[in-house]
XYZ file of C-alpha atoms in Angstrom:
696
model
C 0.000 0.000 0.000
C 1.156 3.525 -0.808
C -0.071 6.832 0.577
C -0.175 9.900 -1.672
C -0.410 12.202 1.367
C 1.523 10.285 4.029
C 1.919 13.341 6.238
C -1.855 13.238 6.872
C -1.335 10.034 8.900
C -0.311 12.253 11.781
C -4.036 12.845 12.194
C -4.433 9.288 13.516
C -3.523 10.728 16.886
C -7.044 12.185 16.884
C -8.393 8.622 17.166
C -7.428 8.734 20.838
C -9.932 11.537 21.543
C -13.075 9.292 21.719
C -11.202 6.897 24.003
C -10.187 9.697 26.341
C -13.737 11.039 26.423
C -15.062 7.576 27.150
C -12.684 7.146 30.080
C -13.525 10.553 31.489
C -17.274 9.845 31.353
C -17.061 6.634 33.386
C -18.659 7.004 36.879
C -18.274 4.674 39.813
C -21.768 3.583 41.040
C -22.580 3.598 44.815
C -24.918 0.932 46.107
C -27.793 2.186 48.380
C -30.381 -0.304 49.578
C -34.053 0.775 49.517
C -36.312 -1.880 50.900
C -39.286 -0.660 48.894
C -37.335 -0.796 45.589
C -35.924 -4.274 45.828
C -38.304 -5.542 43.188
C -36.531 -3.251 40.601
C -33.051 -4.844 41.028
C -33.410 -7.311 38.214
C -34.746 -4.673 35.833
C -31.858 -2.280 36.666
C -29.164 -4.864 36.002
C -30.579 -5.618 32.552
C -30.784 -1.898 31.675
C -27.196 -1.161 32.753
C -25.746 -4.048 30.727
C -27.514 -2.801 27.601
C -26.300 0.785 28.228
C -22.659 -0.286 28.644
C -22.808 -2.293 25.424
C -24.128 0.742 23.535
C -21.404 2.972 25.006
C -18.706 0.554 23.848
C -20.307 0.510 20.413
C -20.274 4.315 20.380
C -16.577 4.275 21.257
C -15.811 1.905 18.410
C -17.880 3.871 15.874
C -16.382 7.243 16.849
C -12.814 5.900 16.771
C -13.409 4.218 13.393
C -14.918 7.458 12.053
C -11.722 9.382 12.891
C -9.475 6.625 11.475
C -11.457 6.347 8.213
C -11.475 10.130 7.751
C -7.717 10.462 8.360
C -6.912 7.542 6.033
C -9.136 9.032 3.334
C -7.178 12.292 3.424
C -3.883 10.312 3.318
C -5.141 8.778 0.022
C -3.881 5.173 0.176
C -3.615 3.235 -3.083
C -3.151 -0.428 -3.892
C -1.583 -1.772 -7.095
C -4.177 -3.742 -9.026
C -4.798 -5.041 -12.503
C -8.589 -5.116 -12.115
C -10.181 -2.234 -14.060
C -13.289 -2.276 -11.862
C -11.376 -1.536 -8.677
C -8.777 0.902 -10.061
C -7.516 2.993 -12.965
C -4.611 5.232 -14.038
C -3.813 7.758 -11.337
C -3.326 11.432 -12.092
C 0.387 12.180 -12.271
C 2.829 15.070 -12.213
C 5.576 14.241 -14.715
C 8.976 15.940 -15.066
C 10.979 15.219 -18.238
C 14.709 16.008 -18.096
C 15.854 16.174 -21.723
C 19.560 16.479 -22.535
C 19.897 18.393 -25.815
C 23.605 19.238 -25.500
C 25.984 19.102 -28.477
C 27.079 15.501 -27.793
C 23.492 14.378 -28.509
C 23.996 15.365 -32.150
C 25.545 11.932 -32.736
C 24.462 9.191 -35.119
C 24.448 5.488 -34.245
C 22.453 2.420 -35.268
C 19.211 4.098 -34.039
C 19.868 7.274 -36.018
C 20.491 10.731 -34.638
C 20.370 10.619 -30.840
C 18.911 14.096 -30.482
C 15.989 13.357 -32.806
C 15.491 10.007 -31.025
C 15.314 11.800 -27.669
C 12.718 14.240 -29.040
C 10.577 11.318 -30.202
C 10.783 9.636 -26.788
C 9.692 12.815 -25.023
C 6.786 13.226 -27.441
C 5.766 9.582 -26.896
C 5.687 10.199 -23.144
C 3.302 13.109 -23.733
C 1.113 10.932 -25.969
C 0.825 8.305 -23.214
C -0.369 10.772 -20.555
C -4.029 11.096 -19.585
C -6.378 13.932 -18.800
C -5.517 15.532 -15.504
C -1.771 14.837 -15.791
C 0.628 17.774 -15.646
C 4.112 17.951 -17.231
C 7.265 20.039 -16.834
C 10.074 19.961 -19.414
C 13.658 20.668 -18.286
C 16.173 21.018 -21.154
C 19.809 22.024 -21.481
C 18.632 25.075 -23.428
C 16.323 26.194 -20.606
C 19.156 25.780 -18.099
C 21.628 27.786 -20.199
C 19.043 30.550 -20.632
C 18.173 30.465 -16.890
C 14.525 30.055 -17.888
C 11.957 29.161 -15.251
C 10.292 25.752 -15.533
C 6.666 25.182 -14.456
C 4.078 22.426 -14.766
C 1.535 22.672 -17.545
C -1.478 20.687 -18.690
C -1.284 22.119 -22.233
C 0.317 19.028 -23.739
C -0.174 20.146 -27.354
C 1.824 23.327 -26.730
C 4.575 21.245 -25.142
C 4.650 18.977 -28.209
C 5.144 22.030 -30.425
C 7.962 23.220 -28.158
C 9.668 19.844 -28.472
C 9.341 19.859 -32.257
C 11.039 23.270 -32.449
C 13.691 22.553 -29.792
C 17.164 23.346 -31.199
C 20.428 21.738 -30.245
C 22.127 23.416 -27.273
C 25.877 23.999 -27.586
C 26.680 24.411 -23.896
C 27.133 21.964 -21.040
C 24.915 21.576 -17.954
C 25.678 19.017 -15.256
C 23.165 16.329 -14.395
C 23.209 17.521 -10.781
C 22.042 21.000 -11.795
C 19.168 19.551 -13.817
C 18.119 17.279 -10.937
C 18.212 20.263 -8.594
C 15.737 22.099 -10.841
C 13.600 18.937 -11.018
C 13.452 18.851 -7.214
C 12.200 22.440 -7.065
C 9.604 21.795 -9.774
C 8.309 18.594 -8.151
C 7.842 20.467 -4.879
C 5.106 22.481 -6.658
C 3.321 19.438 -8.124
C -0.477 19.328 -7.826
C -0.844 15.547 -8.167
C 0.259 13.126 -5.507
C 1.791 10.628 -7.957
C 5.046 12.048 -9.313
C 7.354 10.682 -12.010
C 10.779 11.744 -13.310
C 12.031 10.779 -16.789
C 15.702 11.390 -17.681
C 16.570 11.239 -21.410
C 20.321 11.614 -22.018
C 23.393 10.040 -23.585
C 25.003 10.295 -20.116
C 28.215 11.832 -21.418
C 30.992 11.732 -18.820
C 31.243 15.542 -18.520
C 27.682 15.690 -17.092
C 28.648 13.822 -13.908
C 30.245 15.294 -10.781
C 31.767 12.205 -9.261
C 33.495 14.063 -6.433
C 30.315 15.685 -5.097
C 28.048 13.953 -2.597
C 24.962 16.154 -2.882
C 21.592 14.462 -2.266
C 18.590 16.270 -3.765
C 15.939 14.010 -2.115
C 13.242 14.293 -4.776
C 9.624 13.709 -3.739
C 8.991 11.253 -6.573
C 7.427 7.770 -6.857
C 9.185 6.708 -10.070
C 12.505 7.597 -11.707
C 12.890 6.270 -15.257
C 16.070 6.525 -17.351
C 15.981 6.483 -21.154
C 19.629 6.118 -22.306
C 20.244 7.639 -25.730
C 23.631 5.901 -26.044
C 23.614 2.126 -26.462
C 27.284 1.765 -25.452
C 30.043 3.737 -23.757
C 31.980 4.332 -27.013
C 31.019 5.150 -30.585
C 31.207 2.542 -33.302
C 31.083 5.033 -36.171
C 34.082 7.259 -36.900
C 34.097 10.659 -35.194
C 36.861 13.257 -35.288
C 36.317 16.296 -33.065
C 38.087 19.650 -33.332
C 39.108 19.930 -29.699
C 40.655 23.431 -29.792
C 42.190 26.107 -32.024
C 44.537 28.951 -31.158
C 46.128 31.729 -33.202
C 49.878 31.411 -32.603
C 50.803 34.661 -34.344
C 50.892 37.270 -31.611
C 51.332 40.154 -34.038
C 48.968 40.163 -37.006
C 50.277 41.964 -40.091
C 47.977 42.809 -43.009
C 48.386 40.421 -45.956
C 50.969 38.371 -44.048
C 50.565 34.720 -43.011
C 49.400 33.743 -39.546
C 49.798 30.379 -37.830
C 46.786 28.606 -36.329
C 47.273 25.714 -33.932
C 44.680 22.916 -34.220
C 44.043 20.015 -31.844
C 42.004 17.043 -33.111
C 40.593 14.069 -31.200
C 39.681 10.619 -32.493
C 36.701 9.518 -30.378
C 36.492 5.986 -31.774
C 38.422 2.769 -31.420
C 39.577 2.628 -35.029
C 42.167 4.714 -36.909
C 41.183 7.713 -39.004
C 42.938 7.609 -42.362
C 43.259 10.706 -44.558
C 41.087 13.029 -42.462
C 40.794 16.360 -44.285
C 41.236 19.460 -42.109
C 40.263 22.788 -43.685
C 40.680 26.397 -42.570
C 38.405 29.214 -43.730
C 38.753 32.994 -43.602
C 35.369 34.737 -44.057
C 33.852 31.566 -45.621
C 36.717 31.173 -48.116
C 38.986 28.153 -47.811
C 42.607 29.233 -47.318
C 44.374 26.067 -46.115
C 43.950 22.285 -46.105
C 45.769 19.295 -44.603
C 45.257 15.527 -44.671
C 46.112 13.719 -41.425
C 46.001 10.222 -39.948
C 44.896 9.905 -36.326
C 45.340 6.711 -34.273
C 42.283 5.357 -32.425
C 41.403 7.223 -29.246
C 44.320 9.626 -29.678
C 44.845 13.388 -29.950
C 46.619 14.905 -32.973
C 47.996 18.445 -33.298
C 48.917 20.411 -36.410
C 49.509 23.975 -37.591
C 47.759 25.656 -40.519
C 49.204 28.771 -42.179
C 47.548 31.322 -44.478
C 47.838 35.062 -45.234
C 45.160 37.306 -43.738
C 43.296 40.024 -45.679
C 44.494 43.612 -45.816
C 42.208 44.930 -43.063
C 38.902 44.566 -41.252
C 37.122 41.788 -39.366
C 38.092 38.183 -40.059
C 35.815 35.302 -39.025
C 37.901 32.137 -39.094
C 37.033 28.509 -38.572
C 38.678 25.099 -38.749
C 36.559 22.140 -39.857
C 36.797 18.408 -40.479
C 34.620 16.289 -42.726
C 31.095 15.253 -41.609
C 31.074 12.145 -39.421
C 29.094 10.558 -36.592
C 28.845 13.847 -34.643
C 28.621 17.083 -36.608
C 28.448 19.404 -33.583
C 32.171 18.973 -32.797
C 33.406 19.246 -36.384
C 33.948 23.030 -36.346
C 35.787 25.453 -34.116
C 35.881 29.224 -34.529
C 38.334 32.075 -34.032
C 38.268 35.724 -35.018
C 40.740 38.497 -35.794
C 40.766 42.225 -36.279
C 43.231 42.909 -39.074
C 44.774 46.268 -38.169
C 45.090 48.946 -40.786
C 48.488 50.587 -41.204
C 49.110 52.803 -38.180
C 48.940 56.593 -38.230
C 52.440 57.655 -37.222
C 53.582 61.034 -35.910
C 57.374 61.521 -35.994
C 58.831 64.065 -33.580
C 62.230 65.263 -34.788
C 64.186 67.069 -37.428
C 64.894 65.829 -40.976
C 68.405 64.750 -39.939
C 67.216 62.652 -36.977
C 64.202 61.065 -38.670
C 65.399 60.315 -42.213
C 66.225 56.636 -41.531
C 62.906 56.109 -39.742
C 61.004 57.635 -42.657
C 62.931 55.444 -45.114
C 61.963 52.295 -43.154
C 58.319 53.411 -43.048
C 58.315 54.086 -46.774
C 59.148 50.415 -47.386
C 56.320 49.431 -45.053
C 53.757 51.495 -46.969
C 54.746 50.458 -50.489
C 51.513 48.539 -51.145
C 49.211 50.831 -49.186
C 49.452 54.475 -48.387
C 50.501 55.062 -44.792
C 49.565 58.227 -42.932
C 52.862 59.746 -41.701
C 53.626 63.233 -40.463
C 56.768 64.785 -39.038
C 56.736 67.735 -36.638
C 59.551 69.645 -34.968
C 60.082 68.961 -31.236
C 58.852 72.418 -30.282
C 55.549 71.902 -32.164
C 54.333 68.860 -30.188
C 52.402 71.029 -27.720
C 50.169 72.341 -30.520
C 49.436 68.960 -32.166
C 46.322 66.896 -31.414
C 48.047 63.641 -30.456
C 44.768 61.724 -30.222
C 44.638 61.624 -34.030
C 47.743 59.379 -34.104
C 48.216 55.731 -33.178
C 51.952 55.915 -32.470
C 54.348 58.785 -31.736
C 57.994 58.158 -32.719
C 60.358 60.463 -30.816
C 63.746 60.842 -32.536
C 64.459 64.069 -30.632
C 62.853 65.003 -27.268
C 60.105 67.666 -27.421
C 59.886 70.844 -25.367
C 58.593 70.918 -21.780
C 54.960 71.417 -22.835
C 55.394 68.704 -25.462
C 56.657 66.242 -22.850
C 53.578 66.871 -20.695
C 51.303 66.363 -23.694
C 53.141 63.154 -24.615
C 52.913 61.793 -21.055
C 49.147 62.432 -20.908
C 48.664 60.884 -24.363
C 50.396 57.626 -23.387
C 49.212 57.332 -19.771
C 45.531 57.701 -20.775
C 45.885 54.898 -23.315
C 45.159 57.177 -26.272
C 48.252 55.820 -28.039
C 51.776 54.510 -27.557
C 55.277 55.857 -28.176
C 58.622 54.717 -29.572
C 61.439 56.802 -28.054
C 65.071 56.838 -29.232
C 68.021 58.060 -27.216
C 69.132 61.506 -28.371
C 72.621 62.718 -29.153
C 71.432 66.351 -28.803
C 70.909 66.145 -25.027
C 73.400 65.854 -22.221
C 73.507 62.723 -20.100
C 71.717 64.466 -17.204
C 68.964 65.748 -19.527
C 68.538 62.257 -20.966
C 68.179 60.803 -17.464
C 65.516 63.371 -16.533
C 63.591 62.718 -19.759
C 63.786 58.937 -19.222
C 62.544 59.296 -15.648
C 59.581 61.457 -16.721
C 58.561 58.931 -19.374
C 58.775 55.980 -16.912
C 61.765 54.509 -18.749
C 63.754 54.453 -15.517
C 67.513 54.586 -15.062
C 69.658 54.773 -18.174
C 73.368 53.965 -18.151
C 75.960 55.262 -20.584
C 77.998 52.485 -22.190
C 81.119 53.042 -24.298
C 82.577 49.855 -25.763
C 86.302 49.682 -26.370
C 87.333 50.714 -29.802
C 87.018 47.883 -32.295
C 84.728 45.785 -30.012
C 80.955 45.362 -30.041
C 78.191 44.057 -27.828
C 76.356 40.824 -28.548
C 72.626 41.468 -28.911
C 70.043 38.810 -27.968
C 66.360 39.075 -28.861
C 63.444 37.814 -26.773
C 61.797 35.441 -29.253
C 58.727 34.970 -27.045
C 57.750 38.628 -27.230
C 55.143 39.476 -29.901
C 57.624 41.905 -31.428
C 59.920 39.070 -32.540
C 57.658 35.993 -32.459
C 58.132 34.139 -35.762
C 60.797 36.552 -37.057
C 63.799 34.328 -36.505
C 64.370 30.786 -37.673
C 64.034 28.373 -34.783
C 67.136 26.504 -33.701
C 66.850 24.044 -30.839
C 68.527 24.947 -27.553
C 69.767 28.281 -28.906
C 68.545 31.819 -28.392
C 68.487 34.295 -31.250
C 71.798 36.133 -31.398
C 71.603 39.186 -33.614
C 74.313 40.629 -35.815
C 75.403 43.512 -33.627
C 75.923 46.927 -35.194
C 79.060 48.807 -34.350
C 78.316 50.930 -31.294
C 80.376 53.858 -30.088
C 78.101 54.598 -27.160
C 74.606 53.798 -25.929
C 72.228 54.843 -23.156
C 70.943 51.414 -22.147
C 67.973 50.988 -19.839
C 68.084 49.019 -16.600
C 64.292 48.966 -16.163
C 61.288 47.609 -18.007
C 61.329 44.424 -20.107
C 64.413 43.822 -22.242
C 63.413 42.959 -25.819
C 66.979 43.168 -27.183
C 69.504 42.734 -24.434
C 73.214 43.360 -23.985
C 75.563 42.548 -21.137
C 75.294 46.046 -19.725
C 71.557 46.663 -20.112
C 68.646 46.661 -22.581
C 69.344 47.861 -26.109
C 65.568 47.814 -26.794
C 63.129 47.721 -23.886
C 59.403 47.991 -23.168
C 57.930 50.163 -20.394
C 54.442 50.913 -19.069
C 53.218 54.468 -18.473
C 49.685 54.467 -17.094
C 47.528 52.590 -19.590
C 50.000 52.957 -22.447
C 53.280 51.412 -23.587
C 56.647 52.866 -24.530
C 59.445 51.200 -26.492
C 62.883 52.664 -25.833
C 65.959 52.246 -28.033
C 69.387 52.938 -26.482
C 70.862 54.651 -29.563
C 69.604 57.457 -31.831
C 68.217 56.573 -35.294
C 71.252 58.249 -36.826
C 74.853 57.256 -37.566
C 76.268 59.373 -34.739
C 76.465 56.646 -32.069
C 76.102 53.401 -34.037
C 75.566 51.789 -37.411
C 72.177 50.475 -36.298
C 70.138 52.484 -38.891
C 71.918 50.796 -41.813
C 71.635 47.212 -40.536
C 68.978 44.753 -41.691
C 67.600 44.689 -38.172
C 66.584 48.364 -38.176
C 63.599 48.230 -40.596
C 62.388 45.013 -38.958
C 62.381 46.682 -35.524
C 60.721 49.850 -36.847
C 57.961 48.098 -38.796
C 57.085 45.482 -36.192
C 57.351 47.976 -33.329
C 54.790 50.256 -34.968
C 52.453 47.337 -35.680
C 52.836 46.137 -32.098
C 52.234 49.565 -30.583
C 49.171 50.195 -32.741
C 47.607 46.730 -32.300
C 44.151 46.663 -30.628
C 43.619 43.140 -29.375
C 43.832 41.723 -32.897
C 43.315 38.121 -31.763
C 39.829 37.517 -30.392
C 39.107 36.420 -26.856
C 37.883 32.808 -26.697
C 34.717 31.924 -24.772
C 32.591 28.803 -24.372
C 28.846 28.689 -24.964
C 27.068 29.623 -21.746
C 30.122 31.428 -20.340
C 29.831 35.103 -19.345
C 31.301 37.166 -22.200
C 32.793 40.521 -21.199
C 34.992 42.433 -23.624
C 37.377 45.177 -22.587
C 37.527 47.847 -25.267
C 40.826 49.605 -26.055
C 41.004 53.125 -24.695
C 41.459 54.741 -28.101
C 38.259 53.009 -29.289
C 36.156 53.449 -26.131
C 34.570 56.738 -27.106
C 30.887 55.787 -27.367
C 28.172 55.054 -24.826
C 26.668 52.163 -26.821
C 28.024 49.736 -29.396
C 26.585 47.518 -32.087
C 27.215 43.764 -31.660
C 26.749 41.402 -34.616
C 26.364 37.688 -33.885
C 27.368 34.758 -36.165
C 23.950 34.795 -37.858
C 24.282 38.475 -38.724
C 21.707 39.662 -36.167
C 22.591 42.977 -34.562
C 22.010 44.237 -31.024
C 22.888 47.519 -29.316
C 24.811 47.009 -26.061
C 25.713 49.803 -23.622
C 29.293 50.186 -22.441
C 30.116 50.204 -18.722
C 33.167 51.940 -17.260
C 34.668 50.025 -14.322
C 37.911 51.192 -12.724
C 38.851 53.249 -15.752
C 38.249 50.322 -18.115
C 35.439 50.231 -20.669
C 33.609 46.895 -20.528
C 31.048 45.543 -22.958
C 28.898 42.776 -21.456
C 27.565 40.386 -24.105
C 25.876 38.191 -21.514
C 25.906 34.417 -22.033
C 26.128 33.687 -25.779
C 24.363 30.457 -26.736
C 25.437 30.400 -30.392
C 28.946 29.330 -31.451
C 30.782 31.529 -33.932
C 32.485 34.911 -34.246
C 31.012 38.057 -32.687
C 32.132 41.529 -33.786
C 31.692 44.849 -31.995
C 31.358 48.109 -33.929
C 30.769 51.699 -32.890
C 27.238 52.856 -33.665
C 28.672 55.960 -35.341
C 30.785 53.974 -37.809
C 31.417 50.573 -39.339
C 35.009 50.014 -38.190
C 35.220 47.013 -35.820
C 36.719 47.739 -32.406
C 36.608 44.300 -30.718
C 35.748 40.700 -31.423
C 35.114 37.432 -29.606
C 34.943 33.785 -30.662
C 32.441 31.465 -28.951
C 32.735 27.668 -29.194
C 31.152 24.607 -27.674
C 32.985 23.564 -24.473
C 36.000 21.357 -25.155
C 34.486 18.688 -22.913
C 31.636 18.292 -25.430
C 34.120 17.063 -28.057
C 35.072 14.073 -25.890
C 32.437 11.460 -26.781
C 32.760 9.054 -23.873
C 29.634 7.899 -22.060
C 28.792 6.395 -18.680
C 27.416 2.858 -18.630
C 23.670 2.845 -17.902
C 23.840 0.885 -14.631
C 26.500 3.227 -13.302
C 24.405 6.226 -14.353
C 21.388 4.705 -12.566
C 23.450 4.214 -9.401
C 24.653 7.826 -9.586
C 21.112 9.197 -9.999
C 19.800 6.885 -7.272
C 22.279 8.417 -4.833
C 21.412 11.943 -5.908
C 17.606 11.656 -5.716
C 17.564 9.503 -2.594
C 15.605 6.648 -4.191
C 16.859 3.080 -4.367
C 14.722 1.761 -7.223
C 15.607 3.341 -10.576
C 13.934 2.005 -13.714
C 15.928 1.747 -16.948
C 13.983 1.595 -20.199
C 14.903 -1.362 -22.361
C 15.604 -0.678 -26.064
C 12.695 -2.877 -27.205
C 10.140 -1.479 -24.696
C 7.477 0.915 -25.958
C 6.972 4.207 -24.161
C 3.249 3.625 -23.657
C 3.978 0.381 -21.795
C 6.671 2.077 -19.746
C 4.404 4.972 -18.764
C 1.436 2.725 -17.936
C 3.523 0.471 -15.686
C 2.635 0.909 -11.972
C -0.051 3.442 -12.895
C -3.047 1.029 -12.662
C -3.956 1.457 -9.001
C -7.019 1.352 -6.779
C -7.457 4.506 -4.743
C -9.128 3.584 -1.444
C -10.243 7.034 -0.374
C -13.828 6.681 -1.781
C -14.287 3.447 0.219
C -12.819 5.073 3.307
C -15.146 8.049 2.969
C -18.057 5.643 2.649
C -16.881 3.824 5.785
C -16.589 7.124 7.646
C -20.138 8.065 6.609
C -21.500 4.691 7.739
C -19.697 5.084 11.056
C -21.183 8.562 11.444
C -24.682 7.254 10.660
C -24.304 4.352 13.093
C -22.963 6.712 15.754
C -26.024 8.937 15.378
C -28.443 5.991 15.743
C -26.662 4.468 18.723
C -26.230 7.844 20.419
C -29.952 8.567 20.102
C -30.748 5.199 21.654
C -28.378 5.869 24.549
C -29.860 9.292 25.138
C -33.425 7.903 25.164
C -32.607 5.117 27.611
C -30.712 7.516 29.879
C -33.883 9.573 30.399
C -35.979 6.639 31.492
């Protein structure tokens, strides 16, 4: 026997009330002899025996009345197969449907996601009038949507038919927690929980010991995966990363790709393709051993400028959801460069920039040091200082860099004394500078930091050796002892990087002239100039990577954070206006929790030039197609919901049979109500008899 409202059984305590009243009403009789009434003794004894019998009958009827009434409210049921005695009970049903990316897998039963949709619809078809249903999906969890019971089954069928694949990951524990809260609001006493999932390993939290204690009579599992590993071939793109730290227009970039073979057989001749803005730019054929991970690098030149939506794909296989991974780039236009100096100090810099702008016109302007105070520095991406400006110019330059409006490349000057150079270096946050004079006929060995974006990919890699540069002849140099050394010498940094507020400064220890060294006529000079300007003008060219369902917050560069709102375009081309928020001097754009994989681009509402970008992908864990065996999944769920008996649907079993099982029951409350009414009627008859005899 099962009680739908077991907490009502507490009311059985009320059955003691008639007993207590009966005990309190008992009176001890005193015997008094009356000689004239002796002839009534026999009559009195007969009357008293009948009265006591009726009082005991009243006690029984009143106690039974309370018991029947309490049991009726507790709603006991008995399993039965007899249609006359019972029927299907009204139920509150919760369906937990996993529609994550791993469900987009094909096996001998077809696509698992479409199979799961059909099972959920079959459950709805098997329900009866008066049943209520709540549908909990991965999509609803990722969108933080509320879930409630409904009796509109046709509307729920339409929702299932239109349900898309979700590209994020939600743990089974989180879905069971929502199911617990929903079941607590159920209107029907009989409650059932159906879990439809492939039981991918990333949905389980084996280390947690949380018990949700669901108020549910039945828990039924419908495994979408027939085994723990795939039989069909599946290659997943596990991750991609842009290796090139400095993106140059129309120059090749390197993209790192990590592939995973999810099956137990080798993948021969798998084609990997890379696309820039839907145009294929690279292709490789690879062989991947069974169950192994394979890495490769794809290389292709980027366009001249603008937003680049990139993706790496493999051929269609058993699971299409993990066949593509996205990245995005902002290809910088050639920087706007302001040169501070005289024709004699800037001629070599201008010559190097002329080579850089051969294919495209580059905006370059030279001003005298004393004119810097009257120039609007915000119009320029980089300021190259070949000769220090005047006092007002230094203040303007400091404010320009520290506010993040742009960056600067500063050369040592032969026109200033050593003390003046030290003061200028201190004001620009370059720190201490030291005068070095090599012995005549000797030179310093220069070593470049290959890991810095300025030189990444410039030099040919040689194992166990750092890049030693051909040193120019140096008569003297003002090397820096602070910052980050990009080109180092034994006595200090020949080229160093320094931070001033929100901006950066590159400092070179010699002037860009032939007065102190032969550096301007070496092959290294144009490389340093060109890459330094690209580095200083770069605005987060490589996109930030996010996973579906992860909070996406983009920090906009200071020289682009001029608007109150921005236009965000998603991978489908839909646009939304998002306000910018300033936090701690940083401009943040909150894109929320993107649910669609692909490349997102941010543009100012006043123009079409992109200012930031983000790439959103399915979580890497979704590319690992390993599944938990059904008995182990049942044991896990049994522990979580606090119920020992977990039903597992067999592959050959129909949903209608599964739903109808244990639903044919006889509810005893009508019989108990009838018994309570009969007891009440009998109590009234007996009580009237007792009252009449008591008056005689």
